[in-house]
Structure formats: structure tokens, C-alpha cells
Coordinates of C-alpha atoms in Angstrom, one line a residue:
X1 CA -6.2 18.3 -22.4
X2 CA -8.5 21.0 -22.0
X3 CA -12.2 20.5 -21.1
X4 CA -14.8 20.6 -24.4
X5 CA -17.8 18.8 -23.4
X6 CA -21.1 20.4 -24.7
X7 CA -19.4 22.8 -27.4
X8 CA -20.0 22.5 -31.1
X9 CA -17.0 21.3 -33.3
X10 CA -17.5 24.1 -35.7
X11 CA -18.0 27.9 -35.6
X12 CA -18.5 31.0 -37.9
X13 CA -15.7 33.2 -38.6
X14 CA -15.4 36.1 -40.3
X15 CA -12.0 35.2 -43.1
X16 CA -10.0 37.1 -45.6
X17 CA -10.9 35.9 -48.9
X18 CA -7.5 37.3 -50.4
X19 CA -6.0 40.8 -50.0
X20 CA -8.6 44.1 -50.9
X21 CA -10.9 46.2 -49.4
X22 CA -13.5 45.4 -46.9
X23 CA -15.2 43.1 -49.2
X24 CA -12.7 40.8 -49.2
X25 CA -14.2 39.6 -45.3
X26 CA -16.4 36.9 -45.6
X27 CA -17.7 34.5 -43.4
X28 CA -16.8 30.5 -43.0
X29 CA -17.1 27.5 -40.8
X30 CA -14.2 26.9 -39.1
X31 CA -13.3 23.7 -36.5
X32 CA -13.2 25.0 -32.9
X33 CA -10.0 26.1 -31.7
X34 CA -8.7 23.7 -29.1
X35 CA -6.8 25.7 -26.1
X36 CA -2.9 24.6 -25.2
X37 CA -2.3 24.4 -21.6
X38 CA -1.6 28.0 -21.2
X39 CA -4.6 29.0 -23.0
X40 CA -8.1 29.9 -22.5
X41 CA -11.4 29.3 -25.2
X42 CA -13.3 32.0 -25.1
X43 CA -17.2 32.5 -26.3
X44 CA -16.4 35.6 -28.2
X45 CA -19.9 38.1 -27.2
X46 CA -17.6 41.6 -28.5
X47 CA -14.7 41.9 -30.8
X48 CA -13.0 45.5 -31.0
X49 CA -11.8 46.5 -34.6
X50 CA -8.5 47.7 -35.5
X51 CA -6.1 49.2 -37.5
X52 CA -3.9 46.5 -38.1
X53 CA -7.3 44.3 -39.1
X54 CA -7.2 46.8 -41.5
X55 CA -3.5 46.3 -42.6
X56 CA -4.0 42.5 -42.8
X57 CA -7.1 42.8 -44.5
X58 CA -4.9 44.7 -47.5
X59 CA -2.7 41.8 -47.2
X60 CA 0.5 44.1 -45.4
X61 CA 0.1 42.8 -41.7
X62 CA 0.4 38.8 -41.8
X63 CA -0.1 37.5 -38.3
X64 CA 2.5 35.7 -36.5
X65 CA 3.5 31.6 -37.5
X66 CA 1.6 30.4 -34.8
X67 CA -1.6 33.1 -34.6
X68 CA -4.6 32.4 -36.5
X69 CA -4.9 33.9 -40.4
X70 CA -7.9 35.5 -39.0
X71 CA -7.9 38.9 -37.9
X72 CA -9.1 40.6 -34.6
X73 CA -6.4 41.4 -31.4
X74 CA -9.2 41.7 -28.9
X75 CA -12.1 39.9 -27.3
X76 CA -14.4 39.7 -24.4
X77 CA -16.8 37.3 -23.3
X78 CA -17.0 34.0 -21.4
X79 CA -14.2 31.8 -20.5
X80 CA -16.0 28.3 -22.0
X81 CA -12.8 25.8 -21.7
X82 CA -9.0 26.2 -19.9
X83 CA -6.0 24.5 -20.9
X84 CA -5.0 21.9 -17.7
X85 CA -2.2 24.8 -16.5
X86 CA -4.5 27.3 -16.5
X87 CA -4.8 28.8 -12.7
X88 CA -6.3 31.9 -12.6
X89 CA -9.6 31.5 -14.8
X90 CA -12.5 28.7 -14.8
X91 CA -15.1 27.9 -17.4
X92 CA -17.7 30.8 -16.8
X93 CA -15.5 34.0 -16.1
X94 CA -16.1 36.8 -18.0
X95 CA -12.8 38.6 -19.2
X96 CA -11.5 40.6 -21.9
X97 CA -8.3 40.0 -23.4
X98 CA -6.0 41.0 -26.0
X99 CA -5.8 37.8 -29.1
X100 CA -2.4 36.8 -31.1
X101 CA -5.5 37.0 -34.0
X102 CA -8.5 35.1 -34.2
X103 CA -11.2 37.7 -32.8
X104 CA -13.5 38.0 -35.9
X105 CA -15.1 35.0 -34.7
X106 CA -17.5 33.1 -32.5
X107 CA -14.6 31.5 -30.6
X108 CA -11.5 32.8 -29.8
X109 CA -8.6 31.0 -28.1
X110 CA -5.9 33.6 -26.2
X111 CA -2.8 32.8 -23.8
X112 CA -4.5 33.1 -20.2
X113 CA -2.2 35.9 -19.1
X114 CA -3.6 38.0 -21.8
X115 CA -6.8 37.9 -19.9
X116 CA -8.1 40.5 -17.8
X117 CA -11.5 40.2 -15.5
X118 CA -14.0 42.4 -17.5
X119 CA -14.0 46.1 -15.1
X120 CA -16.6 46.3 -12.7
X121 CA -19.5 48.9 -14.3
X122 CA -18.5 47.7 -18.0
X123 CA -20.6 46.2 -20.3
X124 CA -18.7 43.5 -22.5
X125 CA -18.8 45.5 -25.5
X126 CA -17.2 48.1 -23.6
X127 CA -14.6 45.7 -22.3
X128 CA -13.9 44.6 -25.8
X129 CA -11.8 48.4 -26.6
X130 CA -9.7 48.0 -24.3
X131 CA -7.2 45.6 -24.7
X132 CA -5.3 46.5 -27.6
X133 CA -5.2 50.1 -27.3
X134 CA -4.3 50.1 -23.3
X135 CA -1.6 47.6 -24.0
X136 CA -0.2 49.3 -26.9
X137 CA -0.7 52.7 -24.9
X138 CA 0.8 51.8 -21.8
X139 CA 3.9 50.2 -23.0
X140 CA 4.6 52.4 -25.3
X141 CA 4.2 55.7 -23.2
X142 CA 4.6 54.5 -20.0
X143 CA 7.1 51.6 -20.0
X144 CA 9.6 52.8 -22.9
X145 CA 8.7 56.8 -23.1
X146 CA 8.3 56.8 -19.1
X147 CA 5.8 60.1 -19.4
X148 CA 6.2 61.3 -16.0
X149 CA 3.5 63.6 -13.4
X150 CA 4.1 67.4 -14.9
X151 CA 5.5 66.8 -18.6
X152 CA 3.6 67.6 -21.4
X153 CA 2.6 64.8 -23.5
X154 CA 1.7 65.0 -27.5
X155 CA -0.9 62.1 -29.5
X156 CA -1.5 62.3 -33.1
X157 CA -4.9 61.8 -33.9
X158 CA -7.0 62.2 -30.6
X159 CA -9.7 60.8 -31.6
X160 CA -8.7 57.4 -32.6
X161 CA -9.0 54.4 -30.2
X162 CA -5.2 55.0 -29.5
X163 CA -5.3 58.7 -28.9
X164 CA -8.6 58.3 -27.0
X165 CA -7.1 56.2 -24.7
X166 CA -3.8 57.9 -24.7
X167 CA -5.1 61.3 -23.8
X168 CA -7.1 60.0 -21.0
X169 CA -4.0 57.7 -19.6
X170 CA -2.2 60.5 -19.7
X171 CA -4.1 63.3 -17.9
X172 CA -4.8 61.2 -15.2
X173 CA -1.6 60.5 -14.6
X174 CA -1.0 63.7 -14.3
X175 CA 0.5 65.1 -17.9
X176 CA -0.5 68.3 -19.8
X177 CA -1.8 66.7 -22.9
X178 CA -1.9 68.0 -26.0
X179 CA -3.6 66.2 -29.6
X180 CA -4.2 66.6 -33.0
X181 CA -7.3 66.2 -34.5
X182 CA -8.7 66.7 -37.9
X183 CA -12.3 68.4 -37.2
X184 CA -14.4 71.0 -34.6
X185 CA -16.4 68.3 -34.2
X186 CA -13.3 66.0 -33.0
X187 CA -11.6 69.0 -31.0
X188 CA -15.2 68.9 -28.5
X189 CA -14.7 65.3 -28.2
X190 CA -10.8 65.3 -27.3
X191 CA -11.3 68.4 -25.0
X192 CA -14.6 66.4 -23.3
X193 CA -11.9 63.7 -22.4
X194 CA -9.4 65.8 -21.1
X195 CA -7.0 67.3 -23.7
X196 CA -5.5 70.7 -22.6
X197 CA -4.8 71.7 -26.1
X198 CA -6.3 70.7 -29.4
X199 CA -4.4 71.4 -32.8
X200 CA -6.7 71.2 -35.9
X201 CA -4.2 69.6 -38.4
X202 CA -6.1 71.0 -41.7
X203 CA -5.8 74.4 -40.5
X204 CA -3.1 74.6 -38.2
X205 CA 0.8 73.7 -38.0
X206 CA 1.0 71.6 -35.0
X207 CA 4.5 72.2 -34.7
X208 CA 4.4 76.1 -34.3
X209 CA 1.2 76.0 -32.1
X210 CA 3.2 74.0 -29.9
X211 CA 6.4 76.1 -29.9
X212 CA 3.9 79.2 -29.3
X213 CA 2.1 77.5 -26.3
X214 CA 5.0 76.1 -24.7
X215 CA 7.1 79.2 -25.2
X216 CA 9.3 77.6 -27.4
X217 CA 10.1 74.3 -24.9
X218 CA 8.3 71.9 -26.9
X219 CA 6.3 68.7 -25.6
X220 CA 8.5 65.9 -23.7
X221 CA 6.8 62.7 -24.8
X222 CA 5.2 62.6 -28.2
X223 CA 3.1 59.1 -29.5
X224 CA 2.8 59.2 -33.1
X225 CA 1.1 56.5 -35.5
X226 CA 1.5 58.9 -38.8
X227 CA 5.3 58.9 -39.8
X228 CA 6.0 60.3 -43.4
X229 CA 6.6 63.8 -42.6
X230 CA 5.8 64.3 -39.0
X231 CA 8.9 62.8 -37.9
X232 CA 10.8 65.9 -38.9
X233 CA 8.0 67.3 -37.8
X234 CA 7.9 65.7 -34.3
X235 CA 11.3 66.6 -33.7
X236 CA 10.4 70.4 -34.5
X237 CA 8.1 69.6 -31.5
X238 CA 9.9 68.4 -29.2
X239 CA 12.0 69.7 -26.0
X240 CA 15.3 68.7 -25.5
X241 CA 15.7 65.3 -24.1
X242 CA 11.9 64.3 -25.5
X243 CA 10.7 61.0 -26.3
X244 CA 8.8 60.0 -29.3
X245 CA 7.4 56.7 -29.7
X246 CA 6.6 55.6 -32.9
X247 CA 3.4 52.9 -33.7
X248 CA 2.7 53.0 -36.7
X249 CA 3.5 54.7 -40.3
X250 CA -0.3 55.7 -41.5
X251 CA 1.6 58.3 -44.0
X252 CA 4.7 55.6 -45.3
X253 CA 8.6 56.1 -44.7
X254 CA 10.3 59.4 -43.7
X255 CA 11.6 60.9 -46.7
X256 CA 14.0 63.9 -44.8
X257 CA 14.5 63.6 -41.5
X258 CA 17.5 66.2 -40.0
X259 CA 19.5 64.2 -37.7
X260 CA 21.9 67.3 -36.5
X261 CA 17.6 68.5 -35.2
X262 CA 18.0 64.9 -32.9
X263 CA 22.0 65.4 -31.5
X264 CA 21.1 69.3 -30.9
X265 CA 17.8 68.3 -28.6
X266 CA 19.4 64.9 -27.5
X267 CA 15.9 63.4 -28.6
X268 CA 15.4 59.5 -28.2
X269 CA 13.1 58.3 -31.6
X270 CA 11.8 54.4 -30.9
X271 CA 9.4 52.8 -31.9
X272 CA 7.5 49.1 -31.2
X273 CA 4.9 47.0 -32.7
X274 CA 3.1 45.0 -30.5
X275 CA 1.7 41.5 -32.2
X276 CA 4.9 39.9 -32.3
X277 CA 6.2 40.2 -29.1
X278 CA 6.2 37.1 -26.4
X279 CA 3.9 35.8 -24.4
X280 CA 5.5 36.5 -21.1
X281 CA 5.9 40.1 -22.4
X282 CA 2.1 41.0 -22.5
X283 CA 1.2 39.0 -19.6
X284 CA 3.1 41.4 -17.8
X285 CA 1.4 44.6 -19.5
X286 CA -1.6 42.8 -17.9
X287 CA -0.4 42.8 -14.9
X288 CA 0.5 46.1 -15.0
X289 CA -2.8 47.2 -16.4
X290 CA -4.6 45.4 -13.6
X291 CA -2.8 47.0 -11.0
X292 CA -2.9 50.8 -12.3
X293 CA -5.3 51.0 -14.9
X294 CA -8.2 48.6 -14.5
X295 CA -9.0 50.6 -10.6
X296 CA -9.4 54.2 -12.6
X297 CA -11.5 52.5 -15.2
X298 CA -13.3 50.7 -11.9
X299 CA -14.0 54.5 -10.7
X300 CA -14.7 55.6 -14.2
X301 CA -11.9 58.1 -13.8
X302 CA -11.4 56.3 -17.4
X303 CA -13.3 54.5 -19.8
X304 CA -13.6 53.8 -23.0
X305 CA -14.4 55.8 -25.8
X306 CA -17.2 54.1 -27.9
X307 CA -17.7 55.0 -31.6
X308 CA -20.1 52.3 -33.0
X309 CA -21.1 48.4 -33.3
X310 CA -21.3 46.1 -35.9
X311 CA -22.9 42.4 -35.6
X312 CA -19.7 40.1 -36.7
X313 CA -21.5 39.3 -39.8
X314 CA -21.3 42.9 -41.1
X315 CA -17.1 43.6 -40.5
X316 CA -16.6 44.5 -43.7
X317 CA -18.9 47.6 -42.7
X318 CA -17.1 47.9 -39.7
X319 CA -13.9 48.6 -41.9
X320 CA -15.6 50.6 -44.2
X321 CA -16.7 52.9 -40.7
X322 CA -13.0 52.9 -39.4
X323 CA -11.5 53.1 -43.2
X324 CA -13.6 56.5 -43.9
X325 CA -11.6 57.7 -40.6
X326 CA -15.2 59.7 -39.5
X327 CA -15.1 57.8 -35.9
X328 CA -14.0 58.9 -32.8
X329 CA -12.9 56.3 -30.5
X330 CA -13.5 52.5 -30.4
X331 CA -15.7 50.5 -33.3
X332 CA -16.6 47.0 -31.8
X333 CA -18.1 43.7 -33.7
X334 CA -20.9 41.7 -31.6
X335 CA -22.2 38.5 -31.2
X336 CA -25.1 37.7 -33.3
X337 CA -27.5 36.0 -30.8

């Protein structure tokens, strides 16, 4: 049984009070979690904010059976009790670590393995971005879309905390990257972090800027969060044998979508979500994040990108921020105290 001498029984969390828009977030007492064996309690000093927060807020993400009904995937602050099998960690680390749910509060239980030691040269509000996006990023170009040294490499929305992280992943490992962004203001900030080529989507057709700068070869890996339209679109995009991973459908279902476009280019379309998948499956993203990514953060060859921060008590303007989709990179709640 884990260790829980001198903590309180209760804590503030920030709930949904039924499905709607950011008002819907309000805050309650809640019992402590209590960690399983595998598990760590964490003293949550920085939450990150995130899209599917967002989703569940509007009542179309609900978290896994065992997760907690409240939302946040990410956390940093200090280990404060460790289930008995717990090896790595002891009561007084500081680590950031992607959350099952749960993070829009004061306490935050999450499997161990889903822990990372907080980067050298970060503060813990910085620490608190990175979990979900680098997970999600590196599995997802990396692991299944295996974006290799010298191919050219397309994110939709550049300056979100995906495509912020994305573009940055990718350049340093050696990709020509190319975004889309919506904004001149947005285009500096993507081209700041290393993007080769920047499309502005409200004045440009990503699709034929690409087959113009490419010569008509297209992009090899493309990570898309949009859907709707740009997977017909994506396909237009891409060079034969290309990859597109798809995260998320931000603009619903494809309506048309020209399969003969997919046989011709011999194109591989898949797709993941993240939440749902096991416990032994994101420890080992962990792993590989510690071993690849977590030394170039180390040497700030990357780093987060930092849009804004909310104390927890104001997420519902945290969602009204990421909601009005003005922020480039990473909005983060923080402890009160």
C-alpha cells in the first residue's frame, strides 16, 4: 500500500459539470487518489491543456473505464507517494508525465512508466507541454510513419502544440519540413522554429504550393489532425509511397476521398489515438523519449513552445484561449500557491 502520511484526504479539482462550453468546468473537492502498485501520486505544480480536454469537455471524448472523468493528459510536479512496486521514482522527484485523465487537479495519480525526470534547464511549467504532444508526435511520425534523415515531412497547423513539436522533432532529425499555418504572424513563428516552408491556408492551396516546391514529388510523411477534406487533399500532396498519419478529425469525416489517387502513389493512410492504448505501450514511448528526445531538449536543440498560463482555477479561460485557436504552441494550467 502506498505511503500517504502527511497528505490531505481531499483536493480541488477542476470537473465537468455536464457537456458545453468552457463554462461547464468547475471546481470540486474530490478524495485523494490513492496510487496502485505501479503508480505514482503526484503534487500536480503545471497541467498542459489539450485538445481532447476540449473534446471531453463537449461531452465527445469520454476517458477510458478505469481513467478519471476528469480531464487533463499531462502533469508535472513532485512525486508525493509511490505504489510498493514502484522502482524508479521516490517521494520528492520531480517528473513530468503523460496522465490516463485526471490533470485538472491538485493531485494527479499516473502509471510510473509514464513518468519522465523533468529536463535539465526546464522549468515545470515548461515540463508540463511535453508529454502529450512528444508522445503523440513521436509514435506517430517516428514509430508508425518512420520519417527518415532527407525526406520531406508535412504538419497541418504549425503552430499548435502538435505541430510545434512536430516541426522541431522533425528538422532535427534531419527532415525538410514543411507546415501550414493560418496567419503572417504564425508563419514567423513556425519559420523561428525551423520550418523550411510555410503554406498560409487562407490564401494558399497547400497542395499546389507543394507540388510547385517539390517539383511535382510531393512530401513523404504528412501528420494531419484536420481530416474532412484534406485527406483527398493530403493524397494530392503526397509522393509515391508517402505516409500520412492521421490524429485527429478537427473538420469531421471525409466526404470524397479517390482511392484509384492511393493504388496509383501506393500511399499508406493510418491513423492512431493515443488515450486508449496500454500501459506497457507508453512506457515504452517514454523510454524512447528519454533516450532520443529528452538529451536535444537537455541541449535546448528543442524545447517547448509556450503560448500562455492559466491558474487551475481559471481552465475554462484556458479553453476559451485554445478554443479561439489565436495561440501558438502550448497553453498550461498552474498550481495556485
Amino acid at each position: 500500500m502506498a505511503h500517504m502520511q502527511n497528505l490531505p484526504d481531499t483536493m480541488t479539482a477542476i470537473a465537468i459539470s455536464e457537456p458545453g462550453g468552457p463554462e461547464v468546468l468547475v471546481a470540486e473537492e474530490r478524495p485523494l487518489p490513492v496510487p496502485g502498485p505501479h503508480e505514482i501520486l503526484i503534487r500536480v505544480e503545471a497541467a498542459g491543456v489539450n485538445r481532447p480536454d476540449v473534446l471531453q469537455r463537449k461531452g465527445a471524448y469520454p476517458p477510458p473505464k478505469s481513467a478519471s472523468d476528469l480531464p487533463g493528459l499531462e502533469v508535472a510536479g513532485e512525486i508525493v507517494a509511490c505504489g510498493d512496486e514502484v522502482k524508479r521514482y521516490t517521494t520528492g522527484d520531480k517528473v513530468t508525465a503523460l496522465a490516463p485523465g485526471g490533470g485538472y487537479a491538485e493531485y494527479c495519480k499516473v502509471p510510473a512508466g509514464h513518468a519522465l525526470p523533468v529536463p535539465a534547464g526546464l522549468s515545470i511549467i515548461e515540463a508540463a507541454a511535453l508529454p502529450e504532444t512528444f508522445f503523440t508526435v513521436w509514435t506517430n511520425v517516428f514509430d508508425r510513419c518512420a520519417l527518415a534523415a532527407g525526406e520531406r515531412f508535412l504538419v497541418h497547423g504549425g503552430t499548435s502544440g502538435i505541430g510545434t513539436t512536430a516541426i522541431q522533432l522533425a528538422k532535427v532529425f534531419g527532415a525538410e519540413v514543411f507546415t501550414t499555418v493560418g496567419s503572417n504572424e504564425k508563419a514567423d513563428a513556425v519559420r523561428k522554429l525551423g520550418a523550411d516552408h510555410v503554406i498560409n491556408y487562407r490564401t494558399d492551396v497547400f497542395e499546389k504550393v507543394i507540388h510547385e516546391i517539390t517539383g511535382g514529388e510531393g512530401v513523404n510523411v504528412i501528420l494531419d489532425m484536420v481530416g474532412g477534406d484534406y485527406v483527398e487533399r493530403n493524397w494530392k500532396a503526397a509522393a509515391v509511397e508517402g505516409r500520412i498519419c492521421q490524429i485527429a478529425t478537427l473538420n469531421g469525416v471525409a466526404e470524397n476521398a479517390n482511392f484509384s489517387r492511393l493504388m496509383v502513389k501506393r500511399l499508406t493512410h493510418t491513423g492512431s489515438t493515443l488515450r486508449p492504448r496500454s500501459d506497457a505501450f507508453k512506457t515504452a514511448i517514454a523510454e524512447n523519449l528519454e533516450a532520443k528526445v529528452w538529451p536535444l531538449i537537455e541541449s535546448g536543440k528543442v524545447k517547448p513552445v509556450m503560448d500562455s498560463t492559466y491558474p487551475l482555477a481559471q481552465a475554462a479561460e484556458a479553453h476559451r484561449r485554445m478554443e479561439g485557436s489565436g495561440h501558438i504552441g502550448k497553453i498550461v494550467l498552474t498550481a495556485s500557491d
